[in-house]
Amino acid sequence: MIFSPNLVKAFENSINGKIPENNKFTLSENLIQLSKKLSSSSDICEKKGILYLLCSEFNKTAEYIPKNVKDQTPLFKMFLYVEKNFAKECNLQNLANEMGYDYSYLSRLFKKMVGMSFNTYVNHYRLSNACYLMENTNNSILYCAIESGYSSLRNFNRNFKKHFFVTPTEYRQNIIF
């Protein structure tokens, strides 16, 4: 559930300067039923009342960290995740589970903030790493592809040519040392 903090101003003020480490929590069946009754035509007092109940439930188990710490922002955590995991299985679902955020929310946030999908970013990151390896080592193209997170040379070649308009072999031949 996503809503403006302005709807629960007292709650927002009580956690000012802090963000939760994990956004997941379990709702009671009562709160689930109350939440389902909400609609755009619901009275504002009813909306706020239910949102405050949700915030209260969340607050019972939430642990907070300082908000002003740069590396605690979701986007920074996403970039850090890619940096650490690009060479292995690096997908948004695993990241969402690790961060405790909803997959759809992270997908929209990433696209809005970066201007490309998470998968496109990971692919660019992998290609960039492969280029670095091809330029700075004598390792085989297959090795560079695998070290950059590609499990298939065919997939690597196809992505590389699509992005750079040359094959990895042609790219490596044109490197000026």
PDB file of C-alpha atoms in Angstrom:
ATOM      1  CA  MET A   1       0.000   0.000   0.000  1.00  0.00           C
ATOM      2  CA  ILE A   2       1.441   3.347  -1.019  1.00  0.00           C
ATOM      3  CA  PHE A   3       0.092   6.631   0.304  1.00  0.00           C
ATOM      4  CA  SER A   4       1.215  10.160   0.932  1.00  0.00           C
ATOM      5  CA  PRO A   5       2.830  10.786   4.321  1.00  0.00           C
ATOM      6  CA  ASN A   6       0.751  13.976   4.475  1.00  0.00           C
ATOM      7  CA  LEU A   7      -2.289  11.818   5.219  1.00  0.00           C
ATOM      8  CA  VAL A   8      -0.661  10.650   8.456  1.00  0.00           C
ATOM      9  CA  LYS A   9       1.199  13.812   9.438  1.00  0.00           C
ATOM     10  CA  ALA A  10       1.484  12.929  13.139  1.00  0.00           C
ATOM     11  CA  PHE A  11       3.097   9.591  12.257  1.00  0.00           C
ATOM     12  CA  GLU A  12       5.398  11.276   9.744  1.00  0.00           C
ATOM     13  CA  ASN A  13       6.480  13.798  12.387  1.00  0.00           C
ATOM     14  CA  SER A  14       7.126  11.040  14.933  1.00  0.00           C
ATOM     15  CA  ILE A  15       9.644   9.345  12.622  1.00  0.00           C
ATOM     16  CA  ASN A  16      11.128  12.526  11.183  1.00  0.00           C
ATOM     17  CA  GLY A  17      14.750  12.039  10.180  1.00  0.00           C
ATOM     18  CA  LYS A  18      14.514   8.232  10.247  1.00  0.00           C
ATOM     19  CA  ILE A  19      13.603   5.552   7.730  1.00  0.00           C
ATOM     20  CA  PRO A  20      12.650   1.934   8.403  1.00  0.00           C
ATOM     21  CA  GLU A  21      15.294  -0.711   7.759  1.00  0.00           C
ATOM     22  CA  ASN A  22      12.640  -3.069   6.426  1.00  0.00           C
ATOM     23  CA  ASN A  23       9.201  -2.153   5.116  1.00  0.00           C
ATOM     24  CA  LYS A  24       7.572  -5.554   5.574  1.00  0.00           C
ATOM     25  CA  PHE A  25       5.175  -6.359   8.369  1.00  0.00           C
ATOM     26  CA  THR A  26       2.187  -8.623   8.972  1.00  0.00           C
ATOM     27  CA  LEU A  27      -1.322  -7.240   9.176  1.00  0.00           C
ATOM     28  CA  SER A  28      -4.094  -8.652  11.316  1.00  0.00           C
ATOM     29  CA  GLU A  29      -7.134  -9.979   9.459  1.00  0.00           C
ATOM     30  CA  ASN A  30      -9.146  -7.066  10.895  1.00  0.00           C
ATOM     31  CA  LEU A  31      -6.849  -4.469   9.325  1.00  0.00           C
ATOM     32  CA  ILE A  32      -6.831  -6.322   6.023  1.00  0.00           C
ATOM     33  CA  GLN A  33     -10.634  -6.208   5.902  1.00  0.00           C
ATOM     34  CA  LEU A  34     -10.699  -2.528   6.873  1.00  0.00           C
ATOM     35  CA  SER A  35      -8.131  -1.702   4.194  1.00  0.00           C
ATOM     36  CA  LYS A  36     -10.119  -3.531   1.530  1.00  0.00           C
ATOM     37  CA  LYS A  37     -13.139  -1.337   2.286  1.00  0.00           C
ATOM     38  CA  LEU A  38     -11.248   1.822   1.363  1.00  0.00           C
ATOM     39  CA  SER A  39     -11.984   3.400  -1.991  1.00  0.00           C
ATOM     40  CA  SER A  40     -11.456   6.773  -3.618  1.00  0.00           C
ATOM     41  CA  SER A  41     -14.937   7.756  -2.487  1.00  0.00           C
ATOM     42  CA  SER A  42     -14.287   6.892   1.186  1.00  0.00           C
ATOM     43  CA  ASP A  43     -14.519   9.719   3.710  1.00  0.00           C
ATOM     44  CA  ILE A  44     -11.140  11.344   4.447  1.00  0.00           C
ATOM     45  CA  CYS A  45     -11.522  10.657   8.183  1.00  0.00           C
ATOM     46  CA  GLU A  46     -12.093   6.966   7.462  1.00  0.00           C
ATOM     47  CA  LYS A  47      -9.018   6.882   5.210  1.00  0.00           C
ATOM     48  CA  LYS A  48      -6.826   8.611   7.768  1.00  0.00           C
ATOM     49  CA  GLY A  49      -8.129   6.445  10.603  1.00  0.00           C
ATOM     50  CA  ILE A  50      -7.265   3.218   8.802  1.00  0.00           C
ATOM     51  CA  LEU A  51      -3.896   4.580   7.675  1.00  0.00           C
ATOM     52  CA  TYR A  52      -3.045   5.531  11.264  1.00  0.00           C
ATOM     53  CA  LEU A  53      -3.980   2.010  12.380  1.00  0.00           C
ATOM     54  CA  LEU A  54      -1.685   0.605   9.679  1.00  0.00           C
ATOM     55  CA  CYS A  55       1.137   2.922  10.755  1.00  0.00           C
ATOM     56  CA  SER A  56       0.643   1.907  14.372  1.00  0.00           C
ATOM     57  CA  GLU A  57       0.902  -1.788  13.463  1.00  0.00           C
ATOM     58  CA  PHE A  58       3.979  -1.126  11.362  1.00  0.00           C
ATOM     59  CA  ASN A  59       5.602   0.910  14.127  1.00  0.00           C
ATOM     60  CA  LYS A  60       5.294  -1.949  16.637  1.00  0.00           C
ATOM     61  CA  THR A  61       8.003  -3.983  14.875  1.00  0.00           C
ATOM     62  CA  ALA A  62       9.850  -1.402  12.785  1.00  0.00           C
ATOM     63  CA  GLU A  63      13.500  -0.603  13.375  1.00  0.00           C
ATOM     64  CA  TYR A  64      14.646   2.790  12.130  1.00  0.00           C
ATOM     65  CA  ILE A  65      17.932   4.146  10.832  1.00  0.00           C
ATOM     66  CA  PRO A  66      18.965   7.775  10.236  1.00  0.00           C
ATOM     67  CA  LYS A  67      17.441   9.194   7.056  1.00  0.00           C
ATOM     68  CA  ASN A  68      20.311  11.474   6.159  1.00  0.00           C
ATOM     69  CA  VAL A  69      22.753   8.611   5.591  1.00  0.00           C
ATOM     70  CA  LYS A  70      23.330   8.647   1.825  1.00  0.00           C
ATOM     71  CA  ASP A  71      23.805   4.916   1.459  1.00  0.00           C
ATOM     72  CA  GLN A  72      20.448   4.122   3.022  1.00  0.00           C
ATOM     73  CA  THR A  73      18.349   5.439   0.147  1.00  0.00           C
ATOM     74  CA  PRO A  74      16.588   2.722  -1.848  1.00  0.00           C
ATOM     75  CA  LEU A  75      18.203   3.834  -5.111  1.00  0.00           C
ATOM     76  CA  PHE A  76      21.696   3.703  -3.617  1.00  0.00           C
ATOM     77  CA  LYS A  77      20.960   0.227  -2.225  1.00  0.00           C
ATOM     78  CA  MET A  78      19.801  -0.847  -5.688  1.00  0.00           C
ATOM     79  CA  PHE A  79      23.011   0.394  -7.316  1.00  0.00           C
ATOM     80  CA  LEU A  80      25.083  -1.302  -4.633  1.00  0.00           C
ATOM     81  CA  TYR A  81      23.188  -4.554  -5.173  1.00  0.00           C
ATOM     82  CA  VAL A  82      23.961  -4.479  -8.920  1.00  0.00           C
ATOM     83  CA  GLU A  83      27.605  -3.705  -8.229  1.00  0.00           C
ATOM     84  CA  LYS A  84      27.893  -6.698  -5.897  1.00  0.00           C
ATOM     85  CA  ASN A  85      25.731  -9.149  -7.871  1.00  0.00           C
ATOM     86  CA  PHE A  86      26.029  -8.335 -11.591  1.00  0.00           C
ATOM     87  CA  ALA A  87      28.295 -11.330 -12.217  1.00  0.00           C
ATOM     88  CA  LYS A  88      25.740 -13.788 -10.882  1.00  0.00           C
ATOM     89  CA  GLU A  89      21.961 -13.923 -10.748  1.00  0.00           C
ATOM     90  CA  CYS A  90      21.023 -10.276 -10.451  1.00  0.00           C
ATOM     91  CA  ASN A  91      17.311  -9.669 -10.656  1.00  0.00           C
ATOM     92  CA  LEU A  92      14.804  -7.264  -9.221  1.00  0.00           C
ATOM     93  CA  GLN A  93      12.778  -9.944  -7.426  1.00  0.00           C
ATOM     94  CA  ASN A  94      15.779 -11.016  -5.340  1.00  0.00           C
ATOM     95  CA  LEU A  95      16.610  -7.379  -4.661  1.00  0.00           C
ATOM     96  CA  ALA A  96      13.026  -6.630  -3.603  1.00  0.00           C
ATOM     97  CA  ASN A  97      13.101  -9.584  -1.207  1.00  0.00           C
ATOM     98  CA  GLU A  98      16.470  -8.513   0.199  1.00  0.00           C
ATOM     99  CA  MET A  99      15.375  -4.907   0.707  1.00  0.00           C
ATOM    100  CA  GLY A 100      11.884  -5.728   1.950  1.00  0.00           C
ATOM    101  CA  TYR A 101      10.204  -3.652  -0.760  1.00  0.00           C
ATOM    102  CA  ASP A 102       7.485  -4.560  -3.213  1.00  0.00           C
ATOM    103  CA  TYR A 103       8.772  -5.651  -6.634  1.00  0.00           C
ATOM    104  CA  SER A 104       6.428  -3.309  -8.550  1.00  0.00           C
ATOM    105  CA  TYR A 105       7.316  -0.341  -6.352  1.00  0.00           C
ATOM    106  CA  LEU A 106      11.066  -0.855  -6.872  1.00  0.00           C
ATOM    107  CA  SER A 107      10.577  -1.349 -10.594  1.00  0.00           C
ATOM    108  CA  ARG A 108       8.665   1.933 -10.935  1.00  0.00           C
ATOM    109  CA  LEU A 109      11.078   3.795  -8.634  1.00  0.00           C
ATOM    110  CA  PHE A 110      14.110   2.620 -10.578  1.00  0.00           C
ATOM    111  CA  LYS A 111      12.584   3.466 -13.955  1.00  0.00           C
ATOM    112  CA  LYS A 112      11.517   6.908 -12.719  1.00  0.00           C
ATOM    113  CA  MET A 113      14.863   7.772 -11.120  1.00  0.00           C
ATOM    114  CA  VAL A 114      17.244   6.221 -13.668  1.00  0.00           C
ATOM    115  CA  GLY A 115      15.244   6.443 -16.887  1.00  0.00           C
ATOM    116  CA  MET A 116      15.605   2.768 -17.797  1.00  0.00           C
ATOM    117  CA  SER A 117      14.386  -0.540 -16.459  1.00  0.00           C
ATOM    118  CA  PHE A 118      16.365  -2.416 -13.834  1.00  0.00           C
ATOM    119  CA  ASN A 119      17.141  -5.241 -16.285  1.00  0.00           C
ATOM    120  CA  THR A 120      18.382  -2.781 -18.913  1.00  0.00           C
ATOM    121  CA  TYR A 121      20.647  -1.166 -16.312  1.00  0.00           C
ATOM    122  CA  VAL A 122      22.054  -4.548 -15.244  1.00  0.00           C
ATOM    123  CA  ASN A 123      22.690  -5.418 -18.892  1.00  0.00           C
ATOM    124  CA  HIS A 124      24.507  -2.085 -19.456  1.00  0.00           C
ATOM    125  CA  TYR A 125      26.549  -2.656 -16.312  1.00  0.00           C
ATOM    126  CA  ARG A 126      27.526  -6.140 -17.491  1.00  0.00           C
ATOM    127  CA  LEU A 127      28.472  -4.891 -20.946  1.00  0.00           C
ATOM    128  CA  SER A 128      30.538  -2.100 -19.435  1.00  0.00           C
ATOM    129  CA  ASN A 129      32.386  -4.606 -17.258  1.00  0.00           C
ATOM    130  CA  ALA A 130      32.989  -6.889 -20.245  1.00  0.00           C
ATOM    131  CA  CYS A 131      34.428  -3.956 -22.222  1.00  0.00           C
ATOM    132  CA  TYR A 132      36.736  -3.109 -19.338  1.00  0.00           C
ATOM    133  CA  LEU A 133      37.953  -6.713 -19.177  1.00  0.00           C
ATOM    134  CA  MET A 134      38.474  -6.909 -22.947  1.00  0.00           C
ATOM    135  CA  GLU A 135      40.413  -3.639 -22.913  1.00  0.00           C
ATOM    136  CA  ASN A 136      42.563  -4.378 -19.879  1.00  0.00           C
ATOM    137  CA  THR A 137      43.208  -8.119 -19.914  1.00  0.00           C
ATOM    138  CA  ASN A 138      44.195 -10.802 -22.386  1.00  0.00           C
ATOM    139  CA  ASN A 139      41.425 -13.093 -21.186  1.00  0.00           C
ATOM    140  CA  SER A 140      39.232 -14.780 -23.785  1.00  0.00           C
ATOM    141  CA  ILE A 141      35.953 -13.181 -24.788  1.00  0.00           C
ATOM    142  CA  LEU A 142      34.136 -16.145 -23.252  1.00  0.00           C
ATOM    143  CA  TYR A 143      35.918 -15.529 -19.938  1.00  0.00           C
ATOM    144  CA  CYS A 144      35.034 -11.796 -20.065  1.00  0.00           C
ATOM    145  CA  ALA A 145      31.399 -12.665 -20.775  1.00  0.00           C
ATOM    146  CA  ILE A 146      31.170 -15.156 -17.899  1.00  0.00           C
ATOM    147  CA  GLU A 147      32.953 -12.800 -15.480  1.00  0.00           C
ATOM    148  CA  SER A 148      30.418 -10.130 -16.442  1.00  0.00           C
ATOM    149  CA  GLY A 149      27.405 -12.267 -15.602  1.00  0.00           C
ATOM    150  CA  TYR A 150      26.533 -13.852 -18.931  1.00  0.00           C
ATOM    151  CA  SER A 151      25.863 -17.580 -18.836  1.00  0.00           C
ATOM    152  CA  SER A 152      25.738 -17.869 -22.613  1.00  0.00           C
ATOM    153  CA  LEU A 153      28.269 -16.613 -25.155  1.00  0.00           C
ATOM    154  CA  ARG A 154      25.481 -16.407 -27.731  1.00  0.00           C
ATOM    155  CA  ASN A 155      23.422 -14.111 -25.491  1.00  0.00           C
ATOM    156  CA  PHE A 156      26.491 -12.003 -24.736  1.00  0.00           C
ATOM    157  CA  ASN A 157      27.361 -11.635 -28.432  1.00  0.00           C
ATOM    158  CA  ARG A 158      23.779 -10.691 -29.324  1.00  0.00           C
ATOM    159  CA  ASN A 159      23.531  -8.069 -26.541  1.00  0.00           C
ATOM    160  CA  PHE A 160      26.982  -6.706 -27.296  1.00  0.00           C
ATOM    161  CA  LYS A 161      26.292  -6.245 -31.008  1.00  0.00           C
ATOM    162  CA  LYS A 162      22.867  -4.724 -30.295  1.00  0.00           C
ATOM    163  CA  HIS A 163      24.439  -2.152 -27.977  1.00  0.00           C
ATOM    164  CA  PHE A 164      27.766  -1.384 -29.703  1.00  0.00           C
ATOM    165  CA  PHE A 165      26.945  -2.308 -33.342  1.00  0.00           C
ATOM    166  CA  VAL A 166      30.044  -4.537 -33.544  1.00  0.00           C
ATOM    167  CA  THR A 167      30.807  -8.030 -32.286  1.00  0.00           C
ATOM    168  CA  PRO A 168      33.008  -8.465 -29.195  1.00  0.00           C
ATOM    169  CA  THR A 169      35.793  -9.775 -31.455  1.00  0.00           C
ATOM    170  CA  GLU A 170      35.597  -6.688 -33.685  1.00  0.00           C
ATOM    171  CA  TYR A 171      35.536  -4.470 -30.596  1.00  0.00           C
ATOM    172  CA  ARG A 172      38.656  -6.088 -29.194  1.00  0.00           C
ATOM    173  CA  GLN A 173      40.476  -5.842 -32.549  1.00  0.00           C
ATOM    174  CA  ASN A 174      39.787  -2.092 -32.679  1.00  0.00           C
ATOM    175  CA  ILE A 175      41.136  -1.342 -29.185  1.00  0.00           C
ATOM    176  CA  ILE A 176      44.070   1.055 -29.367  1.00  0.00           C
ATOM    177  CA  PHE A 177      46.627   0.432 -26.630  1.00  0.00           C
TER     178      PHE A 177
END
